[in-house]
mmCIF file with all atom_site columns, C-alpha atoms in Angstrom:
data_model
loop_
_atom_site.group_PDB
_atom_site.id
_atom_site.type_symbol
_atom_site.label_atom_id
_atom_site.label_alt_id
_atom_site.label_comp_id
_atom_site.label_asym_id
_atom_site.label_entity_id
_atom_site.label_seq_id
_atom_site.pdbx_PDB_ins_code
_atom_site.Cartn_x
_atom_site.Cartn_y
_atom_site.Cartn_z
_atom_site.occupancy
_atom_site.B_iso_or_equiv
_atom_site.pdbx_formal_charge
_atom_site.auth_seq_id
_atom_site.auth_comp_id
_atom_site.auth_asym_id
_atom_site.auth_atom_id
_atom_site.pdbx_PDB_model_num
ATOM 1   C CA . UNK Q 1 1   ? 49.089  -15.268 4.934   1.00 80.00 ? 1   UNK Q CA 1
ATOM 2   C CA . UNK Q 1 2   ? 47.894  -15.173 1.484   1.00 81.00 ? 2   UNK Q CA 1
ATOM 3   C CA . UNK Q 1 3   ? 44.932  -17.089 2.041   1.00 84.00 ? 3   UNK Q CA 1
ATOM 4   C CA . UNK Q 1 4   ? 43.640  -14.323 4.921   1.00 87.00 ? 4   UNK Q CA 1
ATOM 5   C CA . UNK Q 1 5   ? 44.694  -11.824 2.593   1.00 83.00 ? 5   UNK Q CA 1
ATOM 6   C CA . UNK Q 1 6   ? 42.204  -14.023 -0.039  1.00 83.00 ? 6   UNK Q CA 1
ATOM 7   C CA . UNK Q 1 7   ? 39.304  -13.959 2.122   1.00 88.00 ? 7   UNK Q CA 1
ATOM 8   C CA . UNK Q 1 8   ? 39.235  -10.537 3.387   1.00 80.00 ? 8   UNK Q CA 1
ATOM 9   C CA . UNK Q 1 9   ? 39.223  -9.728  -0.397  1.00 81.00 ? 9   UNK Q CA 1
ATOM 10  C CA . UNK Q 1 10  ? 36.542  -11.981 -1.049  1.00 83.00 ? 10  UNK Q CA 1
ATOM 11  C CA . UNK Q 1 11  ? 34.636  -10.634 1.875   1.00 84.00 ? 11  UNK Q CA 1
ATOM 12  C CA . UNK Q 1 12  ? 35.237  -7.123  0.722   1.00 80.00 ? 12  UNK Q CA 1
ATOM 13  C CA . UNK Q 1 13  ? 33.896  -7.830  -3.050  1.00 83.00 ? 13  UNK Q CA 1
ATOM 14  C CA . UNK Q 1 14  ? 30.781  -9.612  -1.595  1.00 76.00 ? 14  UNK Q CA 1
ATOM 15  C CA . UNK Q 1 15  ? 29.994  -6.741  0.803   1.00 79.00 ? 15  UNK Q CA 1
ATOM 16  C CA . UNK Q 1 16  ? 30.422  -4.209  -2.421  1.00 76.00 ? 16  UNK Q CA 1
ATOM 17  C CA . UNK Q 1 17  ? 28.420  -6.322  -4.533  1.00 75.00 ? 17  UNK Q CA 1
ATOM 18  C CA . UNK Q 1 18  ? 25.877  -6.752  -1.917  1.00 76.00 ? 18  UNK Q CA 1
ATOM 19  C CA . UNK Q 1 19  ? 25.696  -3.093  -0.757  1.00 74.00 ? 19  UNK Q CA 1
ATOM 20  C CA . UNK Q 1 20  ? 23.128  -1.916  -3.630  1.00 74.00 ? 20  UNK Q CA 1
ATOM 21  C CA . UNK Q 1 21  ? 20.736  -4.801  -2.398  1.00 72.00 ? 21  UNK Q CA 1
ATOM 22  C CA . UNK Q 1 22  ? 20.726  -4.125  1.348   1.00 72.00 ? 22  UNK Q CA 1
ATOM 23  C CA . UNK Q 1 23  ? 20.287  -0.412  0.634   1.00 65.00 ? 23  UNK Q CA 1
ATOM 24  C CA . UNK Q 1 24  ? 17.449  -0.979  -2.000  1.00 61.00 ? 24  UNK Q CA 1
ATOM 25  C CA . UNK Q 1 25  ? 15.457  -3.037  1.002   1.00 58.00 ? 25  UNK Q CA 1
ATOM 26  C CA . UNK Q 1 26  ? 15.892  -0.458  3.955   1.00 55.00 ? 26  UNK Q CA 1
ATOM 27  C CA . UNK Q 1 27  ? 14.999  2.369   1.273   1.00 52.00 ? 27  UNK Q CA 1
ATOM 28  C CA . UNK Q 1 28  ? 11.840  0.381   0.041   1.00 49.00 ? 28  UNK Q CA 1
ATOM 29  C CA . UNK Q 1 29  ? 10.250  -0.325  3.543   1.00 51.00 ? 29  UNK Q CA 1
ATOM 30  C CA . UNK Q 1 30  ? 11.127  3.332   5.070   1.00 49.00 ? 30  UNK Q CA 1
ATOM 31  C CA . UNK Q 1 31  ? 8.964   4.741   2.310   1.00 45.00 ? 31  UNK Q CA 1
ATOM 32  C CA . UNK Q 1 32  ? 6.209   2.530   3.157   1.00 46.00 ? 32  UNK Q CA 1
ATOM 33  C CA . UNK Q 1 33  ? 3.236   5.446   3.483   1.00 50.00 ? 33  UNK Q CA 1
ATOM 34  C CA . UNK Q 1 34  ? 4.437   7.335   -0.304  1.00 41.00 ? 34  UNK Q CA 1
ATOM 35  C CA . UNK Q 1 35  ? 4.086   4.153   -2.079  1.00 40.00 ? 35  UNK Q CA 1
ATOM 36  C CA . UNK Q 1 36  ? 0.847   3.167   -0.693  1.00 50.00 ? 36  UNK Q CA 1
ATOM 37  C CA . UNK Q 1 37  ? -0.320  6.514   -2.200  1.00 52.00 ? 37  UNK Q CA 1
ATOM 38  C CA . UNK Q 1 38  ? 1.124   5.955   -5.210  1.00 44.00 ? 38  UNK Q CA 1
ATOM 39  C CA . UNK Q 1 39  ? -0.171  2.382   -5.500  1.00 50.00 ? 39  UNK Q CA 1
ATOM 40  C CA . UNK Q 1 40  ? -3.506  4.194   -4.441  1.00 66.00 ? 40  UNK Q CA 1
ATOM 41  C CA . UNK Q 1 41  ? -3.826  6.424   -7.035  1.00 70.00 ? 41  UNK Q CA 1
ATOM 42  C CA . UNK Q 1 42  ? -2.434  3.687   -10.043 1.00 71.00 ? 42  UNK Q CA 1
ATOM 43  C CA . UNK Q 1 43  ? -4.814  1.517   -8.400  1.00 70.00 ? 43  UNK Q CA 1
ATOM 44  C CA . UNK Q 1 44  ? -7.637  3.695   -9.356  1.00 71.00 ? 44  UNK Q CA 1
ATOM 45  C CA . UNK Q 1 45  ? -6.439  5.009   -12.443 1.00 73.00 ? 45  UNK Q CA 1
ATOM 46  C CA . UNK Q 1 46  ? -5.731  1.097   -13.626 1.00 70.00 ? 46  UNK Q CA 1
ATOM 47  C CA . UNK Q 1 47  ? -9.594  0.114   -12.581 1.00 70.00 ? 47  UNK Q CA 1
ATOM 48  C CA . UNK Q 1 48  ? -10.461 3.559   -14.042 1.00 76.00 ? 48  UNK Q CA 1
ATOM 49  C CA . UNK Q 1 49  ? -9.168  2.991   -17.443 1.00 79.00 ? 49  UNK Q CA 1
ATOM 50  C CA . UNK Q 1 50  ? -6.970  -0.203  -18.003 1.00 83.00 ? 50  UNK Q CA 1
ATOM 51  C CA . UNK Q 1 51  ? -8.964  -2.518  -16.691 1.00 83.00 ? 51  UNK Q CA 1
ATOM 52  C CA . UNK Q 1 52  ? -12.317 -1.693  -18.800 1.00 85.00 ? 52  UNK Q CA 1
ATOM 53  C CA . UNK Q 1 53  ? -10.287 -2.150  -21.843 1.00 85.00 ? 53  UNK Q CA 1
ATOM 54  C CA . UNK Q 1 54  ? -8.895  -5.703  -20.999 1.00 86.00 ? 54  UNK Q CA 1
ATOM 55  C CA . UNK Q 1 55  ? -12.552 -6.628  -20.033 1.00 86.00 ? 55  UNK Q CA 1
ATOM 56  C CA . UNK Q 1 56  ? -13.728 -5.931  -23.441 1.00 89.00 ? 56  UNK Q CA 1
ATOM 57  C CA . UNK Q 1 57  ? -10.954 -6.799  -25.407 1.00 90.00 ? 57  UNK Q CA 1
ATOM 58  C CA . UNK Q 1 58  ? -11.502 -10.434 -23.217 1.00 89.00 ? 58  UNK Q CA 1
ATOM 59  C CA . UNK Q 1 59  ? -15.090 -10.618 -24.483 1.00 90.00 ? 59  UNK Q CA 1
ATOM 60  C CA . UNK Q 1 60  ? -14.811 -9.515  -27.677 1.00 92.00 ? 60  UNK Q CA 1
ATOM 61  C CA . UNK Q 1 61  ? -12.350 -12.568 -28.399 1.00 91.00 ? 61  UNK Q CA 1
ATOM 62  C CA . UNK Q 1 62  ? -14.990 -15.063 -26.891 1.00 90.00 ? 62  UNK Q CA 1
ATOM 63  C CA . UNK Q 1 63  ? -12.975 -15.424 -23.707 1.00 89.00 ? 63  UNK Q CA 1
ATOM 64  C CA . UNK Q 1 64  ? -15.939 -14.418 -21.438 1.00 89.00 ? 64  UNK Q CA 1
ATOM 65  C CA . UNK Q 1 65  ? -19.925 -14.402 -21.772 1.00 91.00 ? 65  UNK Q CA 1
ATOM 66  C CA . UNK Q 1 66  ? -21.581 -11.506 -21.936 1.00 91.00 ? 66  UNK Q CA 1
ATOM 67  C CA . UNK Q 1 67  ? -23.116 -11.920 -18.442 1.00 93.00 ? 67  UNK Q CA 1
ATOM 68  C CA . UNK Q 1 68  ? -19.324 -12.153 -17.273 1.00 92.00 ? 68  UNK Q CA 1
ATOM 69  C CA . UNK Q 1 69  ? -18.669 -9.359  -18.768 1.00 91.00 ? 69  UNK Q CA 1
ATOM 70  C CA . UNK Q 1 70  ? -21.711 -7.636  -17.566 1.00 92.00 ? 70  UNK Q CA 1
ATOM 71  C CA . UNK Q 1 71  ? -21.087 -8.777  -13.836 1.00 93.00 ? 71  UNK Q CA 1
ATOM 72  C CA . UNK Q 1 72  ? -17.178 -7.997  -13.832 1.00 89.00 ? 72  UNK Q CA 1
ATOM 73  C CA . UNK Q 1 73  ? -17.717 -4.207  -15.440 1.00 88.00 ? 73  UNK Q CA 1
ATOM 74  C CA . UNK Q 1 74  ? -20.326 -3.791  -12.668 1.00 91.00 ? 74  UNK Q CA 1
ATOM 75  C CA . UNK Q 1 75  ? -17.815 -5.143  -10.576 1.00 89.00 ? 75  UNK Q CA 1
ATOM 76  C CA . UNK Q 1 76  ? -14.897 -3.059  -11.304 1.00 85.00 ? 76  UNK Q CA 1
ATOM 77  C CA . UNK Q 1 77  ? -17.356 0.483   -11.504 1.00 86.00 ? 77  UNK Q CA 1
ATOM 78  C CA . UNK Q 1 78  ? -18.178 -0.472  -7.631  1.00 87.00 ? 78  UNK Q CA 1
ATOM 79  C CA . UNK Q 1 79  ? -14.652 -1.096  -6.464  1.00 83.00 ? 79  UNK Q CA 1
ATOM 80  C CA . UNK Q 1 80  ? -13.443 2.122   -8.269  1.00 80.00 ? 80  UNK Q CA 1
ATOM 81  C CA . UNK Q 1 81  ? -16.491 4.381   -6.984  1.00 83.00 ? 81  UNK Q CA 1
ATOM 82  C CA . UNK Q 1 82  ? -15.531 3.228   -3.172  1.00 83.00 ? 82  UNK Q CA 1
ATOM 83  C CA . UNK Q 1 83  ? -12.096 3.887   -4.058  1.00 81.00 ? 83  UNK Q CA 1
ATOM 84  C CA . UNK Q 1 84  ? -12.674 7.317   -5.344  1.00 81.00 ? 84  UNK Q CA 1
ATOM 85  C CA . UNK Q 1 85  ? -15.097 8.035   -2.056  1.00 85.00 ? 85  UNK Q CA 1
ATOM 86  C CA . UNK Q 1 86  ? -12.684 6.728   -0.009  1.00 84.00 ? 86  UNK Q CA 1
ATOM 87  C CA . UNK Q 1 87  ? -9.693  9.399   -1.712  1.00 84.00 ? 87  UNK Q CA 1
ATOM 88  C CA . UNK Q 1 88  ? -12.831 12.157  -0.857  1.00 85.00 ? 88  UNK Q CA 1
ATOM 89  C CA . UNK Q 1 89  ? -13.302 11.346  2.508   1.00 88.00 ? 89  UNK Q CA 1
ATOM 90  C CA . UNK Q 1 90  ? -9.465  11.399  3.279   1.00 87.00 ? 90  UNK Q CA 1
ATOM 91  C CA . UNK Q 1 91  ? -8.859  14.357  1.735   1.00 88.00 ? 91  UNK Q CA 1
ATOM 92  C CA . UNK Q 1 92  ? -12.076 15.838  3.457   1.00 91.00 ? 92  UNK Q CA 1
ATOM 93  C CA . UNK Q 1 93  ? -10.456 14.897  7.047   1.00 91.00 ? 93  UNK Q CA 1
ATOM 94  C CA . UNK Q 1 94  ? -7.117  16.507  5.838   1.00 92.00 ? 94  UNK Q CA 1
ATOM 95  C CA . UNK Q 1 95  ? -8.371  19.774  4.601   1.00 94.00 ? 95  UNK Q CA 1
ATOM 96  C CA . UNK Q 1 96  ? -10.648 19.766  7.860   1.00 94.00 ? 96  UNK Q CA 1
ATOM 97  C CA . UNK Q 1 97  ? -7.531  19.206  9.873   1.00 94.00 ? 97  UNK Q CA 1
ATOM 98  C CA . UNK Q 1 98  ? -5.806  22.108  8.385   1.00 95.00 ? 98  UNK Q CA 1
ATOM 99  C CA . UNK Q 1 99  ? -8.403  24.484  8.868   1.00 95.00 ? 99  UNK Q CA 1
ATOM 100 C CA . UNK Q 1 100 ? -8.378  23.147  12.452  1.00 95.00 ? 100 UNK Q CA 1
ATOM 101 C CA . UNK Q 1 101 ? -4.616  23.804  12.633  1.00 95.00 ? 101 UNK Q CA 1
ATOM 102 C CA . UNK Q 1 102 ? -5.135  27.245  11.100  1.00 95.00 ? 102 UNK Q CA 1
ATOM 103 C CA . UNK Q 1 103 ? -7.848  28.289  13.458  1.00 95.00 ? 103 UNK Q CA 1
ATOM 104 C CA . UNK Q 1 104 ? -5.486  27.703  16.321  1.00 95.00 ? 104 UNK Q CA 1
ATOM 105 C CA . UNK Q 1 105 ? -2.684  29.641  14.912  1.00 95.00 ? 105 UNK Q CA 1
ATOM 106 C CA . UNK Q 1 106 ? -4.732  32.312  14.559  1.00 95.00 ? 106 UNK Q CA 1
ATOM 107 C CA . UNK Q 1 107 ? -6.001  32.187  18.221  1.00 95.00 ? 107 UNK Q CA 1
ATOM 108 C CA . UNK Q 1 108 ? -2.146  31.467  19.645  1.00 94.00 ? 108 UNK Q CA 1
ATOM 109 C CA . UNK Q 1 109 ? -1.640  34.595  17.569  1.00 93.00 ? 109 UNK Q CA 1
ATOM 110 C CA . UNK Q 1 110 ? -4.599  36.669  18.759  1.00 93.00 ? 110 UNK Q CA 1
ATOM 111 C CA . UNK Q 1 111 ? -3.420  36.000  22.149  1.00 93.00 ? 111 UNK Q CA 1
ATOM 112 C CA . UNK Q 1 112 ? 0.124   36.529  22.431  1.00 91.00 ? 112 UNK Q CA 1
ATOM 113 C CA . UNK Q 1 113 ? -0.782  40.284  20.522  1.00 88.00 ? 113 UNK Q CA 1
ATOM 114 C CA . UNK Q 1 114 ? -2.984  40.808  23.396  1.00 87.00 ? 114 UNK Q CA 1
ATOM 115 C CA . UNK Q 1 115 ? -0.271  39.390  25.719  1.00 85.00 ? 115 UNK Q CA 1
ATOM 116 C CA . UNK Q 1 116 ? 2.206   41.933  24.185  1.00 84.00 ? 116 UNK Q CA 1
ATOM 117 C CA . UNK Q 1 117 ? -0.226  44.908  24.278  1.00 82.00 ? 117 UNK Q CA 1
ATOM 118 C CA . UNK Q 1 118 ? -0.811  44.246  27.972  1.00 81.00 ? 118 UNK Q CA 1
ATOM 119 C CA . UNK Q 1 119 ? 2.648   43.761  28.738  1.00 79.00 ? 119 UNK Q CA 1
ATOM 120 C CA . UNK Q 1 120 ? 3.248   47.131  26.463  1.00 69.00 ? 120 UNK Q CA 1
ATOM 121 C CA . UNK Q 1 121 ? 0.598   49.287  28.655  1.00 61.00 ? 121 UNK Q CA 1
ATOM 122 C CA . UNK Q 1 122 ? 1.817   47.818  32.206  1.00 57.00 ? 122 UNK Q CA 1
ATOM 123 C CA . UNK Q 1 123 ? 5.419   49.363  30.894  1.00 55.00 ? 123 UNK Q CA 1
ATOM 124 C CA . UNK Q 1 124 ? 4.776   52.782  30.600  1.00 52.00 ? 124 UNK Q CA 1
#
């Protein structure tokens, strides 16, 4: 008896100490999509302004040439230009796909006031 009573306290401890874990997982792969915009936007900001500075501070110490460094700076201006135009286009097809949305609330709503106003004339 006391060794069931042993191992369904062990099993309990393990579960609570385990909880925290489990929960941290589901929570981290559910908000898949807000992280990769987050990541996004450090990603740029790093190449933006982190990354220029470690460059230089790695040729300035004699770590790299100065055609390396020449070739990676051009590198890292490319990659954060086709990031940026890639944030523009994205936010171009969102604002278009409001304005889309909009448009047809307005006509739903255009309608259904004619809709009413007929209704309204046939009653009288």
């Amino acid at each position: 008896m006391a060794a069931i009573v042993g191992i369904l306290l062990a099993t309990v401890i393990l579960a609570v100490l385990l909880y925290p874990f489990m929960k941290r997982r589901s929570d981290a792969s559910g908000n898949a999509d807000a992280v990769d915009r987050v990541a996004s936007s450090d990603t740029l900001r790093h190449l933006l302004h982190r990354e220029p500075v470690t460059l230089r501070n790695e040729y300035e110490s004699g770590n790299i040439t100065s055609n390396e460094y020449e070739e990676q700076l051009e590198e890292l201006k490319l990659h954060a230009a086709s990031l940026m135009r890639q944030r523009a286009e994205h936010r171009s097809r969102m604002i278009e796909a409001e304005l889309a949305i909009e448009l047809e609330v307005q006509r739903v709503r255009r309608r259904r006031g004619a809709d009413e106003a007929e209704s309204g004339d046939t009653n009288e």
